[in-house]
Amino acid sequence: MREVVPVSPGKTYKFRLMNGGAHYGLRINIADLNMTILAADSESVEPVVVNEVFLHTAERFDVEITIPNDWVEGDSFWIRADSTESFYQGYQNGIRSILKVVDQDSSGSENAFDLNDPIDSIKSPLERTNDHMTMNCFDRATFDGAPNGGRCLPISTLSRSQASLNRKNESNNTKEETAVAVPVHFIDSHFQPYPQVSSV
């Protein structure tokens, strides 16, 4: 069963992406949408817009995506997290979950068993356009340009945000805090063999 994340056209959503694995990094793409990086390892940064991010073991990124206005209720799109095993040797392991477009007034509750997979290929494309940006590649020489296009931004591209410093100063001057309830979705980031068929 895949995790289903309900979204509505025109709305902006914040995701906290975490790699809870122990071996491989994960290359994460959310429905081929631009992602604005807002924080790295819970430290607020000046916003940087990319197409995908690499998350190495125990790393975190907070990103925002905006759902296009022309997406239609009932549409579904892949959230892809591919392990950093070699694509060029034919490996492509990873995790998939689904962005499901719902009406703004809908609760978004959906039985994942009743939801078909998106029509796009479950596989991630190897080829990228020259303006495709990836944050935090583990091997810049491999992912920057040749052989498959796209550009890699090193983690050093990110810088601590002034807003973060301002908020810290403000929090020292006030005791009030506001709690906001938000839905949380967990998508498994460990790998399992396919279920075995039982004769029992």
PDB file of C-alpha atoms in Angstrom:
ATOM      1  CA  MET A   1       0.000   0.000   0.000  1.00  0.00           C
ATOM      2  CA  ARG A   2       1.399   3.403  -0.989  1.00  0.00           C
ATOM      3  CA  GLU A   3       1.189   6.529   1.127  1.00  0.00           C
ATOM      4  CA  VAL A   4      -1.282   8.989  -0.428  1.00  0.00           C
ATOM      5  CA  VAL A   5      -0.796  12.723   0.128  1.00  0.00           C
ATOM      6  CA  PRO A   6      -3.902  14.804  -0.731  1.00  0.00           C
ATOM      7  CA  VAL A   7      -3.296  18.209  -2.354  1.00  0.00           C
ATOM      8  CA  SER A   8      -5.500  20.895  -3.934  1.00  0.00           C
ATOM      9  CA  PRO A   9      -4.830  23.085  -7.011  1.00  0.00           C
ATOM     10  CA  GLY A  10      -3.271  26.471  -6.299  1.00  0.00           C
ATOM     11  CA  LYS A  11      -2.230  25.614  -2.752  1.00  0.00           C
ATOM     12  CA  THR A  12       1.312  25.559  -1.361  1.00  0.00           C
ATOM     13  CA  TYR A  13       2.513  22.672   0.819  1.00  0.00           C
ATOM     14  CA  LYS A  14       5.545  22.213   3.014  1.00  0.00           C
ATOM     15  CA  PHE A  15       7.303  18.845   3.157  1.00  0.00           C
ATOM     16  CA  ARG A  16      10.000  17.757   5.586  1.00  0.00           C
ATOM     17  CA  LEU A  17      12.070  15.193   3.699  1.00  0.00           C
ATOM     18  CA  MET A  18      14.208  12.836   5.810  1.00  0.00           C
ATOM     19  CA  ASN A  19      16.442   9.905   4.969  1.00  0.00           C
ATOM     20  CA  GLY A  20      16.036   7.397   7.776  1.00  0.00           C
ATOM     21  CA  GLY A  21      18.079   4.766   5.961  1.00  0.00           C
ATOM     22  CA  ALA A  22      21.466   3.406   6.958  1.00  0.00           C
ATOM     23  CA  HIS A  23      23.149   2.664   3.621  1.00  0.00           C
ATOM     24  CA  TYR A  24      22.127   4.689   0.585  1.00  0.00           C
ATOM     25  CA  GLY A  25      21.282   8.277  -0.161  1.00  0.00           C
ATOM     26  CA  LEU A  26      17.910   9.048  -1.753  1.00  0.00           C
ATOM     27  CA  ARG A  27      17.209  11.209  -4.797  1.00  0.00           C
ATOM     28  CA  ILE A  28      13.783  12.762  -4.222  1.00  0.00           C
ATOM     29  CA  ASN A  29      11.473  14.298  -6.797  1.00  0.00           C
ATOM     30  CA  ILE A  30       7.930  15.453  -6.004  1.00  0.00           C
ATOM     31  CA  ALA A  31       5.711  15.093  -9.087  1.00  0.00           C
ATOM     32  CA  ASP A  32       8.323  16.874 -11.254  1.00  0.00           C
ATOM     33  CA  LEU A  33       7.424  20.153  -9.524  1.00  0.00           C
ATOM     34  CA  ASN A  34       9.883  22.855  -8.516  1.00  0.00           C
ATOM     35  CA  MET A  35      10.843  22.597  -4.853  1.00  0.00           C
ATOM     36  CA  THR A  36      11.853  25.616  -2.804  1.00  0.00           C
ATOM     37  CA  ILE A  37      14.331  24.583  -0.112  1.00  0.00           C
ATOM     38  CA  LEU A  38      13.548  26.410   3.152  1.00  0.00           C
ATOM     39  CA  ALA A  39      15.684  24.523   5.669  1.00  0.00           C
ATOM     40  CA  ALA A  40      18.480  21.970   5.853  1.00  0.00           C
ATOM     41  CA  ASP A  41      18.784  19.775   8.945  1.00  0.00           C
ATOM     42  CA  SER A  42      16.159  22.020  10.614  1.00  0.00           C
ATOM     43  CA  GLU A  43      18.248  25.171  10.042  1.00  0.00           C
ATOM     44  CA  SER A  44      16.361  27.833   8.057  1.00  0.00           C
ATOM     45  CA  VAL A  45      18.155  28.858   4.863  1.00  0.00           C
ATOM     46  CA  GLU A  46      17.689  31.474   2.186  1.00  0.00           C
ATOM     47  CA  PRO A  47      15.262  29.905  -0.333  1.00  0.00           C
ATOM     48  CA  VAL A  48      16.757  27.997  -3.283  1.00  0.00           C
ATOM     49  CA  VAL A  49      14.585  26.522  -6.054  1.00  0.00           C
ATOM     50  CA  VAL A  50      15.519  23.079  -7.426  1.00  0.00           C
ATOM     51  CA  ASN A  51      13.874  20.163  -9.233  1.00  0.00           C
ATOM     52  CA  GLU A  52      15.107  17.411  -6.929  1.00  0.00           C
ATOM     53  CA  VAL A  53      17.266  16.856  -3.867  1.00  0.00           C
ATOM     54  CA  PHE A  54      19.707  14.227  -2.711  1.00  0.00           C
ATOM     55  CA  LEU A  55      19.305  13.208   0.916  1.00  0.00           C
ATOM     56  CA  HIS A  56      22.226  11.330   2.374  1.00  0.00           C
ATOM     57  CA  THR A  57      21.885   9.219   5.524  1.00  0.00           C
ATOM     58  CA  ALA A  58      20.168  11.148   8.367  1.00  0.00           C
ATOM     59  CA  GLU A  59      19.862  14.381   6.372  1.00  0.00           C
ATOM     60  CA  ARG A  60      16.709  16.536   6.269  1.00  0.00           C
ATOM     61  CA  PHE A  61      15.369  19.194   3.914  1.00  0.00           C
ATOM     62  CA  ASP A  62      12.256  21.302   4.385  1.00  0.00           C
ATOM     63  CA  VAL A  63      10.805  22.179   0.985  1.00  0.00           C
ATOM     64  CA  GLU A  64       7.695  23.885  -0.360  1.00  0.00           C
ATOM     65  CA  ILE A  65       5.815  23.000  -3.517  1.00  0.00           C
ATOM     66  CA  THR A  66       2.912  24.822  -5.158  1.00  0.00           C
ATOM     67  CA  ILE A  67       0.263  22.730  -6.886  1.00  0.00           C
ATOM     68  CA  PRO A  68      -0.536  24.027 -10.400  1.00  0.00           C
ATOM     69  CA  ASN A  69      -3.978  25.584 -10.865  1.00  0.00           C
ATOM     70  CA  ASP A  70      -4.642  23.401 -13.921  1.00  0.00           C
ATOM     71  CA  TRP A  71      -4.354  20.117 -12.013  1.00  0.00           C
ATOM     72  CA  VAL A  72      -7.765  18.438 -11.879  1.00  0.00           C
ATOM     73  CA  GLU A  73      -9.461  16.641  -9.012  1.00  0.00           C
ATOM     74  CA  GLY A  74      -8.787  12.913  -9.360  1.00  0.00           C
ATOM     75  CA  ASP A  75      -5.349  13.342 -10.977  1.00  0.00           C
ATOM     76  CA  SER A  76      -2.447  11.589  -9.258  1.00  0.00           C
ATOM     77  CA  PHE A  77       1.326  12.006  -9.552  1.00  0.00           C
ATOM     78  CA  TRP A  78       4.406  10.204  -8.254  1.00  0.00           C
ATOM     79  CA  ILE A  79       6.581  11.204  -5.351  1.00  0.00           C
ATOM     80  CA  ARG A  80       9.801   9.361  -6.214  1.00  0.00           C
ATOM     81  CA  ALA A  81      12.662   8.534  -3.840  1.00  0.00           C
ATOM     82  CA  ASP A  82      15.371   6.551  -5.620  1.00  0.00           C
ATOM     83  CA  SER A  83      18.371   5.074  -3.859  1.00  0.00           C
ATOM     84  CA  THR A  84      21.796   6.181  -5.057  1.00  0.00           C
ATOM     85  CA  GLU A  85      22.770   2.788  -6.387  1.00  0.00           C
ATOM     86  CA  SER A  86      24.138   3.087  -9.884  1.00  0.00           C
ATOM     87  CA  PHE A  87      21.462   3.964 -12.448  1.00  0.00           C
ATOM     88  CA  TYR A  88      24.049   3.434 -15.139  1.00  0.00           C
ATOM     89  CA  GLN A  89      24.422  -0.257 -14.257  1.00  0.00           C
ATOM     90  CA  GLY A  90      20.686  -0.793 -14.466  1.00  0.00           C
ATOM     91  CA  TYR A  91      19.777  -0.485 -10.794  1.00  0.00           C
ATOM     92  CA  GLN A  92      16.760   1.554  -9.805  1.00  0.00           C
ATOM     93  CA  ASN A  93      15.540   0.858  -6.303  1.00  0.00           C
ATOM     94  CA  GLY A  94      13.468   3.170  -4.206  1.00  0.00           C
ATOM     95  CA  ILE A  95      10.157   4.140  -2.702  1.00  0.00           C
ATOM     96  CA  ARG A  96       7.022   5.557  -4.316  1.00  0.00           C
ATOM     97  CA  SER A  97       4.110   7.449  -2.873  1.00  0.00           C
ATOM     98  CA  ILE A  98       1.343   9.422  -4.537  1.00  0.00           C
ATOM     99  CA  LEU A  99       0.178  13.039  -4.669  1.00  0.00           C
ATOM    100  CA  LYS A 100      -3.601  12.857  -5.091  1.00  0.00           C
ATOM    101  CA  VAL A 101      -5.479  15.965  -6.280  1.00  0.00           C
ATOM    102  CA  VAL A 102      -8.639  16.495  -4.238  1.00  0.00           C
ATOM    103  CA  ASP A 103     -11.318  19.156  -3.968  1.00  0.00           C
ATOM    104  CA  GLN A 104     -10.324  21.934  -1.568  1.00  0.00           C
ATOM    105  CA  ASP A 105     -13.301  21.113   0.647  1.00  0.00           C
ATOM    106  CA  SER A 106     -12.512  17.396   0.712  1.00  0.00           C
ATOM    107  CA  SER A 107     -10.898  15.788   3.730  1.00  0.00           C
ATOM    108  CA  GLY A 108      -8.588  13.953   1.350  1.00  0.00           C
ATOM    109  CA  SER A 109      -9.139  10.667   3.159  1.00  0.00           C
ATOM    110  CA  GLU A 110      -8.730   7.904   0.625  1.00  0.00           C
ATOM    111  CA  ASN A 111      -8.389   4.185   0.759  1.00  0.00           C
ATOM    112  CA  ALA A 112      -5.025   3.580  -0.903  1.00  0.00           C
ATOM    113  CA  PHE A 113      -6.195   0.114  -1.999  1.00  0.00           C
ATOM    114  CA  ASP A 114      -8.818   1.809  -4.200  1.00  0.00           C
ATOM    115  CA  LEU A 115      -6.370   4.257  -5.785  1.00  0.00           C
ATOM    116  CA  ASN A 116      -4.733   3.375  -9.103  1.00  0.00           C
ATOM    117  CA  ASP A 117      -1.083   4.239  -9.671  1.00  0.00           C
ATOM    118  CA  PRO A 118      -0.421   7.445 -11.660  1.00  0.00           C
ATOM    119  CA  ILE A 119      -0.281   7.006 -15.432  1.00  0.00           C
ATOM    120  CA  ASP A 120       3.318   8.318 -15.613  1.00  0.00           C
ATOM    121  CA  SER A 121       6.020   5.667 -15.563  1.00  0.00           C
ATOM    122  CA  ILE A 122       6.967   4.492 -12.107  1.00  0.00           C
ATOM    123  CA  LYS A 123      10.610   4.706 -13.206  1.00  0.00           C
ATOM    124  CA  SER A 124      12.532   7.936 -12.852  1.00  0.00           C
ATOM    125  CA  PRO A 125      13.877   9.279 -16.150  1.00  0.00           C
ATOM    126  CA  LEU A 126      17.666   9.337 -16.444  1.00  0.00           C
ATOM    127  CA  GLU A 127      17.739  12.236 -18.884  1.00  0.00           C
ATOM    128  CA  ARG A 128      17.376  15.793 -17.606  1.00  0.00           C
ATOM    129  CA  THR A 129      17.123  19.138 -19.378  1.00  0.00           C
ATOM    130  CA  ASN A 130      20.088  21.471 -19.033  1.00  0.00           C
ATOM    131  CA  ASP A 131      18.142  23.737 -16.654  1.00  0.00           C
ATOM    132  CA  HIS A 132      17.242  20.824 -14.319  1.00  0.00           C
ATOM    133  CA  MET A 133      18.710  21.559 -10.868  1.00  0.00           C
ATOM    134  CA  THR A 134      19.619  18.960  -8.253  1.00  0.00           C
ATOM    135  CA  MET A 135      20.708  19.921  -4.721  1.00  0.00           C
ATOM    136  CA  ASN A 136      23.362  18.042  -2.751  1.00  0.00           C
ATOM    137  CA  CYS A 137      24.689  15.488  -5.260  1.00  0.00           C
ATOM    138  CA  PHE A 138      27.170  13.059  -3.741  1.00  0.00           C
ATOM    139  CA  ASP A 139      29.306  13.087  -6.904  1.00  0.00           C
ATOM    140  CA  ARG A 140      29.093  16.375  -8.760  1.00  0.00           C
ATOM    141  CA  ALA A 141      31.158  15.132 -11.687  1.00  0.00           C
ATOM    142  CA  THR A 142      28.593  12.411 -12.359  1.00  0.00           C
ATOM    143  CA  PHE A 143      25.496  14.578 -12.064  1.00  0.00           C
ATOM    144  CA  ASP A 144      26.629  17.983 -13.348  1.00  0.00           C
ATOM    145  CA  GLY A 145      25.949  18.009 -17.096  1.00  0.00           C
ATOM    146  CA  ALA A 146      27.286  14.939 -18.878  1.00  0.00           C
ATOM    147  CA  PRO A 147      26.144  12.354 -19.590  1.00  0.00           C
ATOM    148  CA  ASN A 148      22.459  12.941 -18.778  1.00  0.00           C
ATOM    149  CA  GLY A 149      22.037  16.716 -18.538  1.00  0.00           C
ATOM    150  CA  GLY A 150      21.089  18.893 -15.620  1.00  0.00           C
ATOM    151  CA  ARG A 151      23.135  20.741 -13.055  1.00  0.00           C
ATOM    152  CA  CYS A 152      24.148  19.948  -9.500  1.00  0.00           C
ATOM    153  CA  LEU A 153      24.219  22.533  -6.701  1.00  0.00           C
ATOM    154  CA  PRO A 154      26.573  21.760  -3.797  1.00  0.00           C
ATOM    155  CA  ILE A 155      25.176  21.956  -0.271  1.00  0.00           C
ATOM    156  CA  SER A 156      27.407  25.008   0.253  1.00  0.00           C
ATOM    157  CA  THR A 157      24.975  26.895  -2.027  1.00  0.00           C
ATOM    158  CA  LEU A 158      22.658  27.169   0.979  1.00  0.00           C
ATOM    159  CA  SER A 159      23.135  29.957   3.511  1.00  0.00           C
ATOM    160  CA  ARG A 160      21.454  30.606   6.866  1.00  0.00           C
ATOM    161  CA  SER A 161      18.474  32.901   6.502  1.00  0.00           C
ATOM    162  CA  GLN A 162      18.303  36.337   8.060  1.00  0.00           C
ATOM    163  CA  ALA A 163      14.689  35.559   8.935  1.00  0.00           C
ATOM    164  CA  SER A 164      15.926  32.682  11.105  1.00  0.00           C
ATOM    165  CA  LEU A 165      18.203  35.011  13.026  1.00  0.00           C
ATOM    166  CA  ASN A 166      15.390  37.556  13.424  1.00  0.00           C
ATOM    167  CA  ARG A 167      12.971  34.905  14.726  1.00  0.00           C
ATOM    168  CA  LYS A 168      15.539  33.739  17.257  1.00  0.00           C
ATOM    169  CA  ASN A 169      15.947  37.271  18.572  1.00  0.00           C
ATOM    170  CA  GLU A 170      12.171  37.777  18.713  1.00  0.00           C
ATOM    171  CA  SER A 171      11.613  34.498  20.573  1.00  0.00           C
ATOM    172  CA  ASN A 172      14.005  35.658  23.267  1.00  0.00           C
ATOM    173  CA  ASN A 173      11.770  38.693  23.832  1.00  0.00           C
ATOM    174  CA  THR A 174       8.400  36.919  24.073  1.00  0.00           C
ATOM    175  CA  LYS A 175       7.005  33.983  26.000  1.00  0.00           C
ATOM    176  CA  GLU A 176       4.007  33.348  23.730  1.00  0.00           C
ATOM    177  CA  GLU A 177       4.049  30.432  21.328  1.00  0.00           C
ATOM    178  CA  THR A 178       1.350  29.376  18.888  1.00  0.00           C
ATOM    179  CA  ALA A 179       0.803  25.716  18.066  1.00  0.00           C
ATOM    180  CA  VAL A 180      -0.627  24.870  14.647  1.00  0.00           C
ATOM    181  CA  ALA A 181      -2.033  21.423  13.841  1.00  0.00           C
ATOM    182  CA  VAL A 182      -0.908  20.046  10.473  1.00  0.00           C
ATOM    183  CA  PRO A 183      -1.354  16.620   8.850  1.00  0.00           C
ATOM    184  CA  VAL A 184       1.734  14.410   8.881  1.00  0.00           C
ATOM    185  CA  HIS A 185       2.430  11.656   6.327  1.00  0.00           C
ATOM    186  CA  PHE A 186       5.168   9.072   6.804  1.00  0.00           C
ATOM    187  CA  ILE A 187       6.596   7.291   3.782  1.00  0.00           C
ATOM    188  CA  ASP A 188       8.791   4.276   4.549  1.00  0.00           C
ATOM    189  CA  SER A 189      12.405   4.821   3.562  1.00  0.00           C
ATOM    190  CA  HIS A 190      13.672   1.282   4.081  1.00  0.00           C
ATOM    191  CA  PHE A 191      13.760  -1.434   1.473  1.00  0.00           C
ATOM    192  CA  GLN A 192      11.937  -4.744   1.666  1.00  0.00           C
ATOM    193  CA  PRO A 193      11.738  -7.740  -0.638  1.00  0.00           C
ATOM    194  CA  TYR A 194       8.471  -8.272  -2.440  1.00  0.00           C
ATOM    195  CA  PRO A 195       5.911 -10.208  -0.333  1.00  0.00           C
ATOM    196  CA  GLN A 196       6.384 -13.928  -0.646  1.00  0.00           C
ATOM    197  CA  VAL A 197       3.469 -16.114  -1.782  1.00  0.00           C
ATOM    198  CA  SER A 198       2.257 -18.418   0.941  1.00  0.00           C
ATOM    199  CA  SER A 199       0.665 -21.776   0.227  1.00  0.00           C
ATOM    200  CA  VAL A 200      -1.069 -21.771   3.618  1.00  0.00           C
TER     201      VAL A 200
END
